[in-house]
Coordinates of C-alpha atoms in Angstrom, one line a residue:
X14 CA 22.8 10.2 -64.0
X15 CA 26.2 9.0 -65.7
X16 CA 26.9 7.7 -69.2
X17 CA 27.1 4.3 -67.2
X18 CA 23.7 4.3 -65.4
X19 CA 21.7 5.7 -68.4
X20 CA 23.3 3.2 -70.9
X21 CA 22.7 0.6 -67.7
X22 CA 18.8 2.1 -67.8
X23 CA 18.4 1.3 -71.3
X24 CA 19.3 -1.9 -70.9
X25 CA 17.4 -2.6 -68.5
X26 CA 14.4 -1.3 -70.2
X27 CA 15.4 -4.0 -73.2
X28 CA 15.7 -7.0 -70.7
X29 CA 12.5 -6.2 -69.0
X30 CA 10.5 -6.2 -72.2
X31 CA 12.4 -9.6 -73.2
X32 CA 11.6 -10.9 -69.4
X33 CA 7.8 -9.7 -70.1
X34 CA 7.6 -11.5 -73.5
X35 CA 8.5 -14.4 -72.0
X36 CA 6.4 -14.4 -68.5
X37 CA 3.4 -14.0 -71.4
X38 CA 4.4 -16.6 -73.6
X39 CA 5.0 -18.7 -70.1
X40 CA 1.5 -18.1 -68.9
X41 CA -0.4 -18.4 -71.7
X42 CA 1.5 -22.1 -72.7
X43 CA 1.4 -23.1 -69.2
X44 CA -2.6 -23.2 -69.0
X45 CA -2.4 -24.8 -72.3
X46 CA -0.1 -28.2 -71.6
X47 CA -1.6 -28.1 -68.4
X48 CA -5.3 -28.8 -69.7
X49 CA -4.0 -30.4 -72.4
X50 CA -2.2 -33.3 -70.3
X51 CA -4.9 -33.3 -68.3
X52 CA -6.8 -34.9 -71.1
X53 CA -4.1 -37.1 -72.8
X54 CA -3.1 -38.6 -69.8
X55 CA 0.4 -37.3 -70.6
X56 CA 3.2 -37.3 -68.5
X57 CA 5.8 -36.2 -70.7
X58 CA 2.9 -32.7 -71.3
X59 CA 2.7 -32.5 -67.5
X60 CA 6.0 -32.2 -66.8
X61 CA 6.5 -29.3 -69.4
X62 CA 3.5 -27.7 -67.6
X63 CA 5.0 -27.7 -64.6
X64 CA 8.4 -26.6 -67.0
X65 CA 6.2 -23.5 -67.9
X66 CA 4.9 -22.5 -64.4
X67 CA 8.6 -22.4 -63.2
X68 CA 9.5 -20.4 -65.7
X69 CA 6.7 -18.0 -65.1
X70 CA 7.5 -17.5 -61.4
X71 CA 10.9 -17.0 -62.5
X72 CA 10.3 -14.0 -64.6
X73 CA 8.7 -12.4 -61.8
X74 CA 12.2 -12.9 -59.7
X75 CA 13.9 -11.3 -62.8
X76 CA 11.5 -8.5 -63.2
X77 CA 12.1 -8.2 -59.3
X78 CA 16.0 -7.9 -60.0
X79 CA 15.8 -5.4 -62.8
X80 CA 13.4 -3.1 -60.5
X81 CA 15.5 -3.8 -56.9
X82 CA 18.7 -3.6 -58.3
X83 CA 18.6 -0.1 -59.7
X84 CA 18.2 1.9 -56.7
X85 CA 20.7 4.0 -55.2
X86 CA 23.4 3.5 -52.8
X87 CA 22.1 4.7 -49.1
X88 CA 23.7 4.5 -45.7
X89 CA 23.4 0.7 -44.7
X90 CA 24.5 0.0 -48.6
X91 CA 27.3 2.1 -49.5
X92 CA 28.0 0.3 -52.8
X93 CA 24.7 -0.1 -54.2
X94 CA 22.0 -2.8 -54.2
X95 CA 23.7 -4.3 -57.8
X96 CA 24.0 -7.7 -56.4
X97 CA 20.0 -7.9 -55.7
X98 CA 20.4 -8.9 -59.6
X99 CA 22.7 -11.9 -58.7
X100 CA 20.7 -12.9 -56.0
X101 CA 16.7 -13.4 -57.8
X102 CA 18.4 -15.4 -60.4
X103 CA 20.1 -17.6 -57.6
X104 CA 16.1 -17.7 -56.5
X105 CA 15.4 -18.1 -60.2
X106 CA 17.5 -20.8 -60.6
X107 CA 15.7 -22.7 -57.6
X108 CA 13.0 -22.3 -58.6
X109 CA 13.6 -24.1 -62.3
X110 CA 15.3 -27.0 -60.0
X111 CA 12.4 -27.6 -57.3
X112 CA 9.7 -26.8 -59.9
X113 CA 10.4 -28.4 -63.0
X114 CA 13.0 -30.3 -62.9
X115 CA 11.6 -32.4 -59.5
X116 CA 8.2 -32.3 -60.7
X117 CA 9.8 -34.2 -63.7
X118 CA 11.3 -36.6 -62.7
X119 CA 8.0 -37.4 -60.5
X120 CA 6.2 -37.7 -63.4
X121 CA 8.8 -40.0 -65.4
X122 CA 8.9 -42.4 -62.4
X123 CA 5.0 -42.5 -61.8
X124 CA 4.9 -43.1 -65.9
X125 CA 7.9 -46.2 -65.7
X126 CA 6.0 -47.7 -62.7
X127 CA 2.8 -47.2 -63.0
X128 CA -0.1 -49.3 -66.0
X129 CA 0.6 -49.4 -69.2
X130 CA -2.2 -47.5 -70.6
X131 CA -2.7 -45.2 -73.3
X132 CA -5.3 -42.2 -73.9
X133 CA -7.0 -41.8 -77.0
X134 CA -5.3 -40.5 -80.2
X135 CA -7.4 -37.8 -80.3
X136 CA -6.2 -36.8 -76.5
X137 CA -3.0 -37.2 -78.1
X138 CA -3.5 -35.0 -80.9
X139 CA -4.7 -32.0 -78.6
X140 CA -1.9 -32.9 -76.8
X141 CA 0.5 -32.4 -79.7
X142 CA -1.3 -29.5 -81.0
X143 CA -0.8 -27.5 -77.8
X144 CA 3.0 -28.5 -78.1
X145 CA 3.1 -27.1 -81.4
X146 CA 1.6 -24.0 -80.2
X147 CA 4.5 -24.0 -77.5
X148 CA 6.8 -24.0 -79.9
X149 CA 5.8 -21.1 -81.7
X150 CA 5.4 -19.3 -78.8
X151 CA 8.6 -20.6 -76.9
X152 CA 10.6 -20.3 -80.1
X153 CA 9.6 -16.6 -80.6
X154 CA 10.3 -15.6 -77.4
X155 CA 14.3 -17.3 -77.5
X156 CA 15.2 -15.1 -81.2
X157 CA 14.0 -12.0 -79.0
X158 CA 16.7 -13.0 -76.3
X159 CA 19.4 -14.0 -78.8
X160 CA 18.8 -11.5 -80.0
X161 CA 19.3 -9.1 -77.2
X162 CA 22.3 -10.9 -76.4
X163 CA 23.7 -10.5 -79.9
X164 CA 23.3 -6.7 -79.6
X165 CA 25.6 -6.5 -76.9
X166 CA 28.9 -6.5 -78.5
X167 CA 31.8 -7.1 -76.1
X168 CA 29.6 -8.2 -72.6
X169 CA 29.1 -12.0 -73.4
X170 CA 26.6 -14.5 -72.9
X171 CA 27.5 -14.0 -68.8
X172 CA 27.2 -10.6 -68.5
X173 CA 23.5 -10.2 -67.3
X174 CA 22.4 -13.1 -64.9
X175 CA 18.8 -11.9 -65.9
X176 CA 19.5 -11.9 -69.9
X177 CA 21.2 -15.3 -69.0
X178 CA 18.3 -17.0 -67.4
X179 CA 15.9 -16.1 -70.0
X180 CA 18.1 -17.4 -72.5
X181 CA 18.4 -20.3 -70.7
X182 CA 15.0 -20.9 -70.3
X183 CA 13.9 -20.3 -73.7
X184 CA 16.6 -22.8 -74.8
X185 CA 15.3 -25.4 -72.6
X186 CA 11.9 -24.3 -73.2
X187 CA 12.3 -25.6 -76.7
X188 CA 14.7 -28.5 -76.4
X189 CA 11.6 -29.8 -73.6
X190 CA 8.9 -29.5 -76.0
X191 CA 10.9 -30.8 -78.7
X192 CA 10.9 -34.0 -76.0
X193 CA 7.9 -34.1 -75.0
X194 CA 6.4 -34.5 -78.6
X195 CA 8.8 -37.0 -79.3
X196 CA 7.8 -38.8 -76.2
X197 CA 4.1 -38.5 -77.0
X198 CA 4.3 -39.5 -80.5
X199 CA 6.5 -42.8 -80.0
X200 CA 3.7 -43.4 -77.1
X201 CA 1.1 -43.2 -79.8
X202 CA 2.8 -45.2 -82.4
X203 CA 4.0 -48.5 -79.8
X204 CA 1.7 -47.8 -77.0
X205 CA 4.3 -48.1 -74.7
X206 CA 4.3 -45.6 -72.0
X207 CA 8.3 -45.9 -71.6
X208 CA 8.8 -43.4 -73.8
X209 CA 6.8 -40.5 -72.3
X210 CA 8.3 -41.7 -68.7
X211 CA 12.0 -41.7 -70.4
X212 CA 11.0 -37.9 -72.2
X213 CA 9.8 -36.6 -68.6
X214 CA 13.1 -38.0 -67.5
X215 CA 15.6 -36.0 -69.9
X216 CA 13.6 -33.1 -69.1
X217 CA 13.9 -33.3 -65.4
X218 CA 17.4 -33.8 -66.5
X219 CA 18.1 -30.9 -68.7
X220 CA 16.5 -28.7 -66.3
X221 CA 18.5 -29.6 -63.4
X222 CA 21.8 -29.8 -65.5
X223 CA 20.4 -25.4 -66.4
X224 CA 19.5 -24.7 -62.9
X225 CA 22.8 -26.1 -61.8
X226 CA 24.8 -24.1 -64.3
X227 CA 22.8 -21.0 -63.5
X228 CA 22.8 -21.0 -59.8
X229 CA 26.6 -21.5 -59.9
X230 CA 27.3 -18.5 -62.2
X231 CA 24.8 -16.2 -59.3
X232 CA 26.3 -17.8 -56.2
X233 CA 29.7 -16.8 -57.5
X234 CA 28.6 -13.4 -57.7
X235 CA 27.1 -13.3 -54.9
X236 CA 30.1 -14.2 -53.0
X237 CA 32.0 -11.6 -54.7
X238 CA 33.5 -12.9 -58.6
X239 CA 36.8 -10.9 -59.6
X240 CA 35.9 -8.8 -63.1
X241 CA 37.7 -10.8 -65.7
X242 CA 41.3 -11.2 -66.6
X243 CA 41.9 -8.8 -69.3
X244 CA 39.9 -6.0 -67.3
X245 CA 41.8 -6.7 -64.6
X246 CA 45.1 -6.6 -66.6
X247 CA 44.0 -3.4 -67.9
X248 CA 43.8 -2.1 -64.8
X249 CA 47.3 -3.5 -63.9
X250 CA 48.9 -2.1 -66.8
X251 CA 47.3 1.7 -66.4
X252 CA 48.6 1.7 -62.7
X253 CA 52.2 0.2 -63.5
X254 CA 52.7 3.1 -66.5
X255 CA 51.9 5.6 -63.7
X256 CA 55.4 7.8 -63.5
X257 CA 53.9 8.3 -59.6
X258 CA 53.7 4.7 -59.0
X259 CA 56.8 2.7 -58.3
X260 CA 55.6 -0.7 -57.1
X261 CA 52.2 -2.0 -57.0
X262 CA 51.7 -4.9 -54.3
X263 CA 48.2 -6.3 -54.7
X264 CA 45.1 -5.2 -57.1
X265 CA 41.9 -6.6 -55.9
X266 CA 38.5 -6.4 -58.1
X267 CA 34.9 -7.1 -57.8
X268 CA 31.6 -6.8 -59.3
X269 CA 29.0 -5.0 -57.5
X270 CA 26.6 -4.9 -60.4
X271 CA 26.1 -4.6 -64.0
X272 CA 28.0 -1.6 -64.5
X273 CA 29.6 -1.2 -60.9
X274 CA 32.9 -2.5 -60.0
X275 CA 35.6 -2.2 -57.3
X276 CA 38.9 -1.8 -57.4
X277 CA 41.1 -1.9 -54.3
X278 CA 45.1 -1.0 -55.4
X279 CA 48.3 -1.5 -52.8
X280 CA 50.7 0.6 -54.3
X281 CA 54.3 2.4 -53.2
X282 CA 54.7 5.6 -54.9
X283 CA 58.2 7.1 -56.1
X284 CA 60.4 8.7 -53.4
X285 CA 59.8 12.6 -53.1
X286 CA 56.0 12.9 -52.8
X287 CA 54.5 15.5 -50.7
X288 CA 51.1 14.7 -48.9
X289 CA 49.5 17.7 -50.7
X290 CA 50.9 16.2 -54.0
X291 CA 50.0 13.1 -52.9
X292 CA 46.6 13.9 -52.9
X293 CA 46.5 14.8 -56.6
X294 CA 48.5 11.9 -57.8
X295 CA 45.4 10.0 -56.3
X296 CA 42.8 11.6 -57.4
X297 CA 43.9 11.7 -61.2
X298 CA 45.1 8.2 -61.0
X299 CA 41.3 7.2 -60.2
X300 CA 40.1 9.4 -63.1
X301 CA 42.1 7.9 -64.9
X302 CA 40.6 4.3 -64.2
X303 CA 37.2 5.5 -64.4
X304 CA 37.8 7.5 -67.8
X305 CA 38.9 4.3 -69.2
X306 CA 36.3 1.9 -67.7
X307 CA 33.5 3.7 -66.8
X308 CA 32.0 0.4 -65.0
X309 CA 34.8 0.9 -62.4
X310 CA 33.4 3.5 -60.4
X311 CA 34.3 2.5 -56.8
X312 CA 38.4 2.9 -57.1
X313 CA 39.9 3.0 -53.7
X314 CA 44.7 3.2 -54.0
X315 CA 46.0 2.3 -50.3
X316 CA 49.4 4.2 -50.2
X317 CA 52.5 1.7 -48.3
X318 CA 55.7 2.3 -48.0
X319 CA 56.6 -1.4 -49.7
X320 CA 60.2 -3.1 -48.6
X321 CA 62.7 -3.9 -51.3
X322 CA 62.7 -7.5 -50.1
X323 CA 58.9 -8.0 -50.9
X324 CA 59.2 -6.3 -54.1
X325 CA 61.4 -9.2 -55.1

């Protein structure tokens, strides 16, 4: 295994136990606000149920990508099932749209149009004791991931779609409970139901707004997403300083995976280059790439003979 896949393992092994934290956290919460607004009456704790059971299922996408994405390249995939990553947190991402963020907004419409009524305070208060509990729980799960991402120096919030989407969900995790309760309790002290229905509202809200934001960043890679700008620079640069290399025409990039990147170069070497010579140049020119960025490991230089005129 290379420096690249082993230090890609031990990731790995760090996001899964973050993703597992969370699915527990998910579960355990989820049974909570869902008996829990089952006897306040509660919108606003209903839809965070339902906020919690999406997240659940999309652990189990994430855990999927972190297991499906690691295997190794075979005949119908030359390059590597890397992108399997990209797509479960597209599914991920789905799934917090259809499952929370819909079942959200159903419950902040049945809330504005339906009776004005209002549980017990004491159905309440089981209500908001559950939430508290969430927060805890939700809140201890989001320093694990910031943390995570913090010990990454160099890769960025972006750089794992499954890091990503836990952090994402933990944030809105927390920001929803910290709506719900102030839903609930403004319910409690004016007895109008307005405010839980306006709370489920600006959850379904947030979550789409996440969802959105997330499935963007995954369909992007799906697609195939250049690596960024100063990598690709980089890259540029190394091949231009090349005393073999006279012109380069085009320098194409993607991202196959976490730690898997092509890179496709159209270049016109110097006059005076045998074939057997040629073959050298190449192959120390692709060292060279992959000494210097390990993550490029599918380098591929397309020898033309390139006319003065399109040089210029």
């Amino acid at each position: 295994m290379s420096d690249p896949e082993k230090s890609g393992a031990q990731e790995d092994r760090k996001t899964r136990l973050t993703v597992l934290v969370a699915l527990a956290a998910n579960l355990v919460i989820a049974v909570a606000k869902a008996i829990g607004g089952v006897i306040a009456g509660s919108p606003a704790l209903l839809s965070e149920a339902a906020h919690s059971v999406a997240d659940s299922l999309n652990e189990v996408f994430l855990l999927a990508a972190l297991h499906r994405s690691r295997r190794p390249a075979d005949r119908r995939h030359p390059f590597g099932y890397g992108k399997e990553r990209f797509f479960w947190s597209l599914l991920a991402a789905v799934g917090i749209f259809v499952m929370g963020g819909c079942f959200s907004f159903f419950q902040g419409f049945e809330a504005l149009t339906g009776p004005n009524t209002q549980e017990s305070h004491s159905g309440y208060t089981a209500g908001l004791v559950v939430l508290g509990v969430a927060l805890l729980a939700e809140g201890a799960s989001l320093v694990r991931a910031v943390h995570q991402v913090r010990a990454q120096p160099g890769k960025g919030l972006g750089s794992d779609p499954a890091l990503r989407t836990v952090l994402a969900e933990d944030s809105t995790a927390v920001l929803g409970v910290l709506l719900a309760a102030g839903g609930m309790v403004l319910h409690m002290v004016t007895g109008n139901v307005v405010w839980e229905g306006s709370a489920s509202l600006a959850i379904g809200a947030l979550l789409v707004y996440v969802a959105f934001g997330l499935g963007k960043s995954a369909r992007e890679q799906l697609i195939g997403e250049a690596v960024d700008p100063e990598l690709r620079e980089g890259i540029l640069d190394l091949l231009q300083s090349q005393p073999e290399i006279d012109y380069v025409a085009a320098l194409h990039t993607m991202q196959l995976g976490m730690d898997s990147t092509l890179v496709a170069a159209r270049v016109d070497l110097t006059p005076g280059i045998d074939s057997e010579r040629l073959e050298l140049v190449s192959e120390r020119i692709k060292e060279s790439i992959q000494k210097r960025w390990p993550e490029a490991d599918q380098v591929f230089l397309d020898v033309v003979d390139i006319p003065q005129r399109v040089r210029e």
